[in-house]
mmCIF file of C-alpha atoms in Angstrom:
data_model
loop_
_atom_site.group_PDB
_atom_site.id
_atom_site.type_symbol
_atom_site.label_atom_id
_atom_site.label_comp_id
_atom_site.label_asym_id
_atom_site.label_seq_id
_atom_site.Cartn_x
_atom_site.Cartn_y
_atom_site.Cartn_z
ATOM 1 C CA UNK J 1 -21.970 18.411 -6.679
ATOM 2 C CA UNK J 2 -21.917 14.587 -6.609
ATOM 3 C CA UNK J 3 -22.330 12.786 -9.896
ATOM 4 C CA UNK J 4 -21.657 10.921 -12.495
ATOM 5 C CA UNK J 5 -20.652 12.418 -15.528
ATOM 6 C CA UNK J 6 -20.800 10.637 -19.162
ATOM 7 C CA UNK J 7 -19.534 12.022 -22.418
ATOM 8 C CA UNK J 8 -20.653 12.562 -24.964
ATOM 9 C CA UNK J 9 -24.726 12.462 -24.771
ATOM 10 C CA UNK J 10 -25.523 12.089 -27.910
ATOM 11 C CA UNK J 11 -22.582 10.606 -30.759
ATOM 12 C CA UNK J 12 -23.294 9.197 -34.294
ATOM 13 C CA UNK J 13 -20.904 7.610 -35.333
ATOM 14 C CA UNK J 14 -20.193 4.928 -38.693
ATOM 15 C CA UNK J 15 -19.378 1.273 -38.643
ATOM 16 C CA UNK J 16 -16.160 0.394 -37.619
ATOM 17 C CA UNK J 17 -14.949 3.466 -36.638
ATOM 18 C CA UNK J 18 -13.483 3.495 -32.997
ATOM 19 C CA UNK J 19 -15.196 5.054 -30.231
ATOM 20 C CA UNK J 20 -14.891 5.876 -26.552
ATOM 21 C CA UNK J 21 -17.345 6.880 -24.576
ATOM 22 C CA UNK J 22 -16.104 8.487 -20.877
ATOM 23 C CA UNK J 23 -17.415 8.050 -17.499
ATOM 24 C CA UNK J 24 -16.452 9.866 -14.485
ATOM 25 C CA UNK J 25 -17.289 9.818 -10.669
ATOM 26 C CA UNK J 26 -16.899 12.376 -7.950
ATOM 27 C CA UNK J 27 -17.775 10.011 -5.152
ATOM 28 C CA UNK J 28 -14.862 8.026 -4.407
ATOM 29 C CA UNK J 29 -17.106 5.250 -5.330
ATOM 30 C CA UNK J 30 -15.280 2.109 -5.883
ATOM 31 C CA UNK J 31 -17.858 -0.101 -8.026
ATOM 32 C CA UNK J 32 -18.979 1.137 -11.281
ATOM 33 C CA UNK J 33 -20.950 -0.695 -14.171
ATOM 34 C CA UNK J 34 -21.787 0.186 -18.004
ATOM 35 C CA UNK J 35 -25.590 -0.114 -18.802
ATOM 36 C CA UNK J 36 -27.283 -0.064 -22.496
ATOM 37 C CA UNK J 37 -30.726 0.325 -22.358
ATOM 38 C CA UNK J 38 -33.066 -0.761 -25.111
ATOM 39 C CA UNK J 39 -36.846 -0.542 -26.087
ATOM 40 C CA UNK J 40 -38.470 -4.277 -25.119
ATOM 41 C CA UNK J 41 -35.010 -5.677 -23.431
ATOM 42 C CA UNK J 42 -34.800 -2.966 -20.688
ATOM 43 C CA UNK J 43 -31.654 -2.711 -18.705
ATOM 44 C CA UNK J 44 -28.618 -5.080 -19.389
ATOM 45 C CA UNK J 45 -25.534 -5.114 -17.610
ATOM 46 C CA UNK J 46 -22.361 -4.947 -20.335
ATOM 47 C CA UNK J 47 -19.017 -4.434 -17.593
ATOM 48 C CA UNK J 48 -18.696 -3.758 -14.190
ATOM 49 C CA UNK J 49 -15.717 -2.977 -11.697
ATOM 50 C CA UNK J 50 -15.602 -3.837 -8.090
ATOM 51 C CA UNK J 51 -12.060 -1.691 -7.961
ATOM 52 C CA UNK J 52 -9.070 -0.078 -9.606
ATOM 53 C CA UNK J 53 -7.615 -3.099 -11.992
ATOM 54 C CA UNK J 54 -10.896 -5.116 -11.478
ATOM 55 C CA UNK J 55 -13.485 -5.713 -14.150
ATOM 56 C CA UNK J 56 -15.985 -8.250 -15.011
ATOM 57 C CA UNK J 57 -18.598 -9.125 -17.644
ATOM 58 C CA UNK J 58 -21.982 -8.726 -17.352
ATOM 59 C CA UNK J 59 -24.929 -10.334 -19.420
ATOM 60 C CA UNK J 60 -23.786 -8.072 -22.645
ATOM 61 C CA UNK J 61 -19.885 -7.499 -23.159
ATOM 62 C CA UNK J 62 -19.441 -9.153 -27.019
ATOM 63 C CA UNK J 63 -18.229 -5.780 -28.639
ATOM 64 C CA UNK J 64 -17.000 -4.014 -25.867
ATOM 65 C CA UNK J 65 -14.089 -3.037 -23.568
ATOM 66 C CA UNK J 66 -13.651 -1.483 -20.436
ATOM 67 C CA UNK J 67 -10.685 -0.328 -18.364
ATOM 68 C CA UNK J 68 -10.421 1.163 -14.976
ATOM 69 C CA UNK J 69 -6.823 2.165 -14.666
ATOM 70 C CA UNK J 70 -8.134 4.679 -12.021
ATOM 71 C CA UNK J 71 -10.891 5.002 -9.872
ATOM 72 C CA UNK J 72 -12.891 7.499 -10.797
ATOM 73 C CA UNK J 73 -12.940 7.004 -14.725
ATOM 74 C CA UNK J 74 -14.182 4.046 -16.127
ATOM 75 C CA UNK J 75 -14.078 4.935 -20.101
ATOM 76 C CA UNK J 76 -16.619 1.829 -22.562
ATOM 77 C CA UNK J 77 -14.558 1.059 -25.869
ATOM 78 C CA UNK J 78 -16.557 -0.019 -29.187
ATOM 79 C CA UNK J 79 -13.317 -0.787 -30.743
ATOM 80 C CA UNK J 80 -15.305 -1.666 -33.904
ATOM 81 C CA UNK J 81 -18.726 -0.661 -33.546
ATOM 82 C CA UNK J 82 -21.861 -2.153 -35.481
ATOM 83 C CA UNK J 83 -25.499 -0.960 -36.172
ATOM 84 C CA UNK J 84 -26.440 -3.823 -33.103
ATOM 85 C CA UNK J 85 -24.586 -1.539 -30.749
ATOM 86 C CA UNK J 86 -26.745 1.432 -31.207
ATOM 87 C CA UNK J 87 -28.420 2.263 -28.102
ATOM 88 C CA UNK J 88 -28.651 4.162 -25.016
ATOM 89 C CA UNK J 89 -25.753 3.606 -22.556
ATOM 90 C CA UNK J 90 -25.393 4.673 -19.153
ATOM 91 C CA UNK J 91 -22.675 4.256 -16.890
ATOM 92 C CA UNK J 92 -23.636 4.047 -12.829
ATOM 93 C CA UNK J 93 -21.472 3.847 -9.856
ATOM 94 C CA UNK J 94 -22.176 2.845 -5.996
ATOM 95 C CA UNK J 95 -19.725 3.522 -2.760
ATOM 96 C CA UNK J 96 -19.310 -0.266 -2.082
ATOM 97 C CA UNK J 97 -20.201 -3.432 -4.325
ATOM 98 C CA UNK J 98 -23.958 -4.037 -5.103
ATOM 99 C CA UNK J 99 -26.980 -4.234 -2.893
ATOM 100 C CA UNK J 100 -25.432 -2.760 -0.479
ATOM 101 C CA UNK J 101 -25.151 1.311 -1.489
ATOM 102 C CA UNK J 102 -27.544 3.068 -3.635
ATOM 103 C CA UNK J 103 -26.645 3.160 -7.448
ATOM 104 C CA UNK J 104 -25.728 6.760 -8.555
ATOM 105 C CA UNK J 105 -26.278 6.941 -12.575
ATOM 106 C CA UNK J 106 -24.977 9.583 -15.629
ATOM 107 C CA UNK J 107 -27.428 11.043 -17.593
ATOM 108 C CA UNK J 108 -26.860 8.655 -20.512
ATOM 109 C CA UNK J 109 -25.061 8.550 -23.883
ATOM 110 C CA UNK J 110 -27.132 7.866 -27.031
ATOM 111 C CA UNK J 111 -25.432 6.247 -29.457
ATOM 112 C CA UNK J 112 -26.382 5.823 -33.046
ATOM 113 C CA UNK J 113 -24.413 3.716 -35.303
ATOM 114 C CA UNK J 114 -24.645 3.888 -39.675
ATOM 115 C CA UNK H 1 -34.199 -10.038 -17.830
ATOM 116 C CA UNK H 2 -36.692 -12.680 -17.275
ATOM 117 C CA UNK H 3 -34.784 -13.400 -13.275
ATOM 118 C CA UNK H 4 -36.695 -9.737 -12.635
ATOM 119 C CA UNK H 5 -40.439 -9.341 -13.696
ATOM 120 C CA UNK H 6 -42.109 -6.538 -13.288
ATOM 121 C CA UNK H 7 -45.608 -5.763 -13.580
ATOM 122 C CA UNK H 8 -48.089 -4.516 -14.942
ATOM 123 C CA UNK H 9 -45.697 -3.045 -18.439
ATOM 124 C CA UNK H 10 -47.885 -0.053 -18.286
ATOM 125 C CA UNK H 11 -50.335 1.644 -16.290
ATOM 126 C CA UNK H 12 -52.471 4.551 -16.811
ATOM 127 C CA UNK H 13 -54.105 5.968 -13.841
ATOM 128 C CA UNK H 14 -56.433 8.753 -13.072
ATOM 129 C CA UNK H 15 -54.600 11.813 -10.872
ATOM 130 C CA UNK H 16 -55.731 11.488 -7.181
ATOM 131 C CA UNK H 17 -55.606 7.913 -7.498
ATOM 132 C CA UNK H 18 -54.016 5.048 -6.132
ATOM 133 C CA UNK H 19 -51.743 2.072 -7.869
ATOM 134 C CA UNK H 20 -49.128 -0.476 -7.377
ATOM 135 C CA UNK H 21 -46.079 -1.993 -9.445
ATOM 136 C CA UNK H 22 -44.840 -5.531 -8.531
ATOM 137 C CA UNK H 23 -40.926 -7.035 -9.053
ATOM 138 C CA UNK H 24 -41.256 -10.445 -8.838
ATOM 139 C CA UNK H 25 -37.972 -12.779 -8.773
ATOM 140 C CA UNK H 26 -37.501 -16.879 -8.562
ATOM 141 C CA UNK H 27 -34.130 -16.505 -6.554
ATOM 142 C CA UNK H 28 -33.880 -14.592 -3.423
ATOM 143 C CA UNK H 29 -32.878 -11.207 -3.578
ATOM 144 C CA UNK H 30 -29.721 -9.667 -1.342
ATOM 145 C CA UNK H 31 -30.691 -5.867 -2.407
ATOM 146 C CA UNK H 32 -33.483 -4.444 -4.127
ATOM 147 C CA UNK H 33 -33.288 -1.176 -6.034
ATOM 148 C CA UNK H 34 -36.190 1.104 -7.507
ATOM 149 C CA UNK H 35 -36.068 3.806 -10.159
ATOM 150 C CA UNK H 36 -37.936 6.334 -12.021
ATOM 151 C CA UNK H 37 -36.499 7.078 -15.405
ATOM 152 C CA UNK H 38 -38.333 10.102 -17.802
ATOM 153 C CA UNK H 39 -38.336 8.997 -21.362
ATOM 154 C CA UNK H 40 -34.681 8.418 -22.464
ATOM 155 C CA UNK H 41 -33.481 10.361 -19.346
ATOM 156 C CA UNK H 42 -31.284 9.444 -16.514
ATOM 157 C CA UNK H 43 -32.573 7.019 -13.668
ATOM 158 C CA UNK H 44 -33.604 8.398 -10.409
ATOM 159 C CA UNK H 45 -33.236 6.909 -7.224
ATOM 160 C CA UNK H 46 -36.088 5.915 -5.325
ATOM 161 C CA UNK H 47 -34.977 3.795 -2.894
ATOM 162 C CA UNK H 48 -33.081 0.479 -1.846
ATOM 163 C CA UNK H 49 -34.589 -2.537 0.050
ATOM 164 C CA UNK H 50 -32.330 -4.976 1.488
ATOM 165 C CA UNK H 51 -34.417 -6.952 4.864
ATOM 166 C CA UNK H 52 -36.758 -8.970 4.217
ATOM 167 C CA UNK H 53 -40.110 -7.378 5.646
ATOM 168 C CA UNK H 54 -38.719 -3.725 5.091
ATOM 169 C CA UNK H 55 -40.941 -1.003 3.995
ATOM 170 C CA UNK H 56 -39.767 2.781 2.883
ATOM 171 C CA UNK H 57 -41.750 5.970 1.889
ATOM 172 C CA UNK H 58 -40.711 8.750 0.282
ATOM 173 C CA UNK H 59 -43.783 11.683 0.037
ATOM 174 C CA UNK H 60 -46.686 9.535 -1.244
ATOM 175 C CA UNK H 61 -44.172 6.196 -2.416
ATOM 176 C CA UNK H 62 -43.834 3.797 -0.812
ATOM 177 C CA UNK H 63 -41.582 0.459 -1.279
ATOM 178 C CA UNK H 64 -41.614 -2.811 0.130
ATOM 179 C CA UNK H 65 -39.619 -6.222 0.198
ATOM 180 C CA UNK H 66 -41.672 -9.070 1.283
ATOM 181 C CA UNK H 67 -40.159 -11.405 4.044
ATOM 182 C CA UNK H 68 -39.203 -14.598 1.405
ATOM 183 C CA UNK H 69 -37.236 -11.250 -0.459
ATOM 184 C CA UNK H 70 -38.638 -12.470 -4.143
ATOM 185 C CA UNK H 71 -41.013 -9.470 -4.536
ATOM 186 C CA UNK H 72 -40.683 -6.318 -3.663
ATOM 187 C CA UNK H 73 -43.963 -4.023 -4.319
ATOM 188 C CA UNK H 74 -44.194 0.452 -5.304
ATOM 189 C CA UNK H 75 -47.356 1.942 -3.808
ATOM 190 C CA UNK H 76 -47.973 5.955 -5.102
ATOM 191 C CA UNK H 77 -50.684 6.896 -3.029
ATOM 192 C CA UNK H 78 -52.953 10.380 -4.724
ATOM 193 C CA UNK H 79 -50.847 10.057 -7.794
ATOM 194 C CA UNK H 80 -50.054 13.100 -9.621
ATOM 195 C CA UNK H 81 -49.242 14.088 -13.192
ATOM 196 C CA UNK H 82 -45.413 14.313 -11.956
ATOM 197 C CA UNK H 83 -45.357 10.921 -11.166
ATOM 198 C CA UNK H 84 -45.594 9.470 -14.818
ATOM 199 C CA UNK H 85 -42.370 7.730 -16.020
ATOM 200 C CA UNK H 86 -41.281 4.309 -16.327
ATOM 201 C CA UNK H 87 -39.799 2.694 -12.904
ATOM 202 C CA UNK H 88 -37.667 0.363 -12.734
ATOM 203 C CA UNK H 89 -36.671 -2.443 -9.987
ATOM 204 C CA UNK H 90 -33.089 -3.576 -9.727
ATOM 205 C CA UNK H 91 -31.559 -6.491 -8.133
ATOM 206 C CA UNK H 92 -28.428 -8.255 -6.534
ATOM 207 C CA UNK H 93 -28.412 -12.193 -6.440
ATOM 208 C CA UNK H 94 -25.086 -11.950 -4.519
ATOM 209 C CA UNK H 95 -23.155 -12.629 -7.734
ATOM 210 C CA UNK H 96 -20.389 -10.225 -6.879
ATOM 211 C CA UNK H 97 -21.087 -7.051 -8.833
ATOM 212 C CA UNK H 98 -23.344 -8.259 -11.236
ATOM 213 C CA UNK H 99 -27.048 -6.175 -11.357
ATOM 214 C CA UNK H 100 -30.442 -6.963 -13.018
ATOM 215 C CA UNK H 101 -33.115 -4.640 -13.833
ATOM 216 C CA UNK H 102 -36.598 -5.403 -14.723
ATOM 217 C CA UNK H 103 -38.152 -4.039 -18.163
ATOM 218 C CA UNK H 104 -39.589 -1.016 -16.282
ATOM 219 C CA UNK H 105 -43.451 0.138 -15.966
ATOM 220 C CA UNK H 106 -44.629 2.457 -17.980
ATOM 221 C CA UNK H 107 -46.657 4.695 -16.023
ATOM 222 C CA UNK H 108 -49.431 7.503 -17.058
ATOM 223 C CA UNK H 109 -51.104 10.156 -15.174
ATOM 224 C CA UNK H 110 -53.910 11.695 -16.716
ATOM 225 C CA UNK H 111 -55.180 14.965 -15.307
#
């Protein structure tokens, strides 16, 4: 089945304490973008990746990393992770850029931060 | 983001009956997304709008991108109790891979 598959979906977690949360495509898709989504501010872009080796920033990176050393995986990093950062994430990928190609997403991760 | 508006926030409709959702943008659009999300689910695709003047349906929704492509409307036609959700409108201003979503409508079906 074609998907997107994020781990964990739920992960509470304390301040400071490293995290990685994994993302994985089926598709051979070669864009893929991290999402948090929160109540009032909606849907905000953090990273995206137009290819293997390529990433960008979107509208919300401050606290986060990405890395897409191959193209189906594209893992978000909260190398030290604050209370701010607790929300729900979701990773998405598309066959080609944006626009263009529908946007497949994961069901979500929701992340809770003490 | 305030380059996406969508409208009304929430709606709460009587089953059987018609209603629409606007996404309103200043800039033109180059591809127009919409999605229904259940409460702290996953997003489901609807369906993507790229020419301007372009309609789609899907059962009793249907989408639309207006010729100037800075508003795209969502028409459910009879809705039904399995329609409720909050959809969403997503954009590309042809800045490479970068996407924008509108807050999302919340919308209620009452039997």
């Amino acid at each position: 089945e074609a998907q997107v598959t994020q781990n964990p979906r739920y992960l509470i977690t304390v301040t400071g304490k490293k995290l990685t949360v994994t993302c994985s495509q089926n598709m051979n898709h070669e864009y893929m973008s991290w999402y948090r989504q929160d109540p009032g501010l909606g849907l905000r872009q953090i990273y995206y990746s137009m290819n293997v080796e390529v990433t960008d920033k979107g509208d919300v990176p401050e606290g986060y990393k990405v890395s897409r050393k191959e193209k189906r995986n594209f893992p978000l990093i909260l190398e030290s992770p604050s209370p701010n950062q607790t929300s729900l994430y979701f990773c998405a990928s598309s066959l080609v850029g944006t626009g263009r190609t529908p946007l497949h997403f994961g069901n979500g991760t929701r992340l809770t931060v003490t | 983001s305030q380059e996406l508006e969508q409208s009304p926030q929430s709606l709460i409709v009587q089953e059987g009956k018609n209603l629409t959702i606007n996404c309103t943008s200043s800039k033109t659009l180059y591809g127009l997304y919409w999605y229904k999300q259940k409460y702290g689910e996953g997003l489901i695709f609807l369906m993507m709008l790229q020419k301007g003047g372009e309609e789609k349906s899907h059962e009793k929704i249907t989408a639309k991108l207006d010729e100037k492509k800075q508003q795209s409307s969502l028409h459910i036609t009879a809705s039904q109790p399995s329609h409720a959700g909050i959809y969403l409108c997503g954009a590309d201003f042809g800045q490479g891979g970068k996407l924008i979503f509108g807050q999302g409508t919340e919308l209620s079906v009452k039997p």
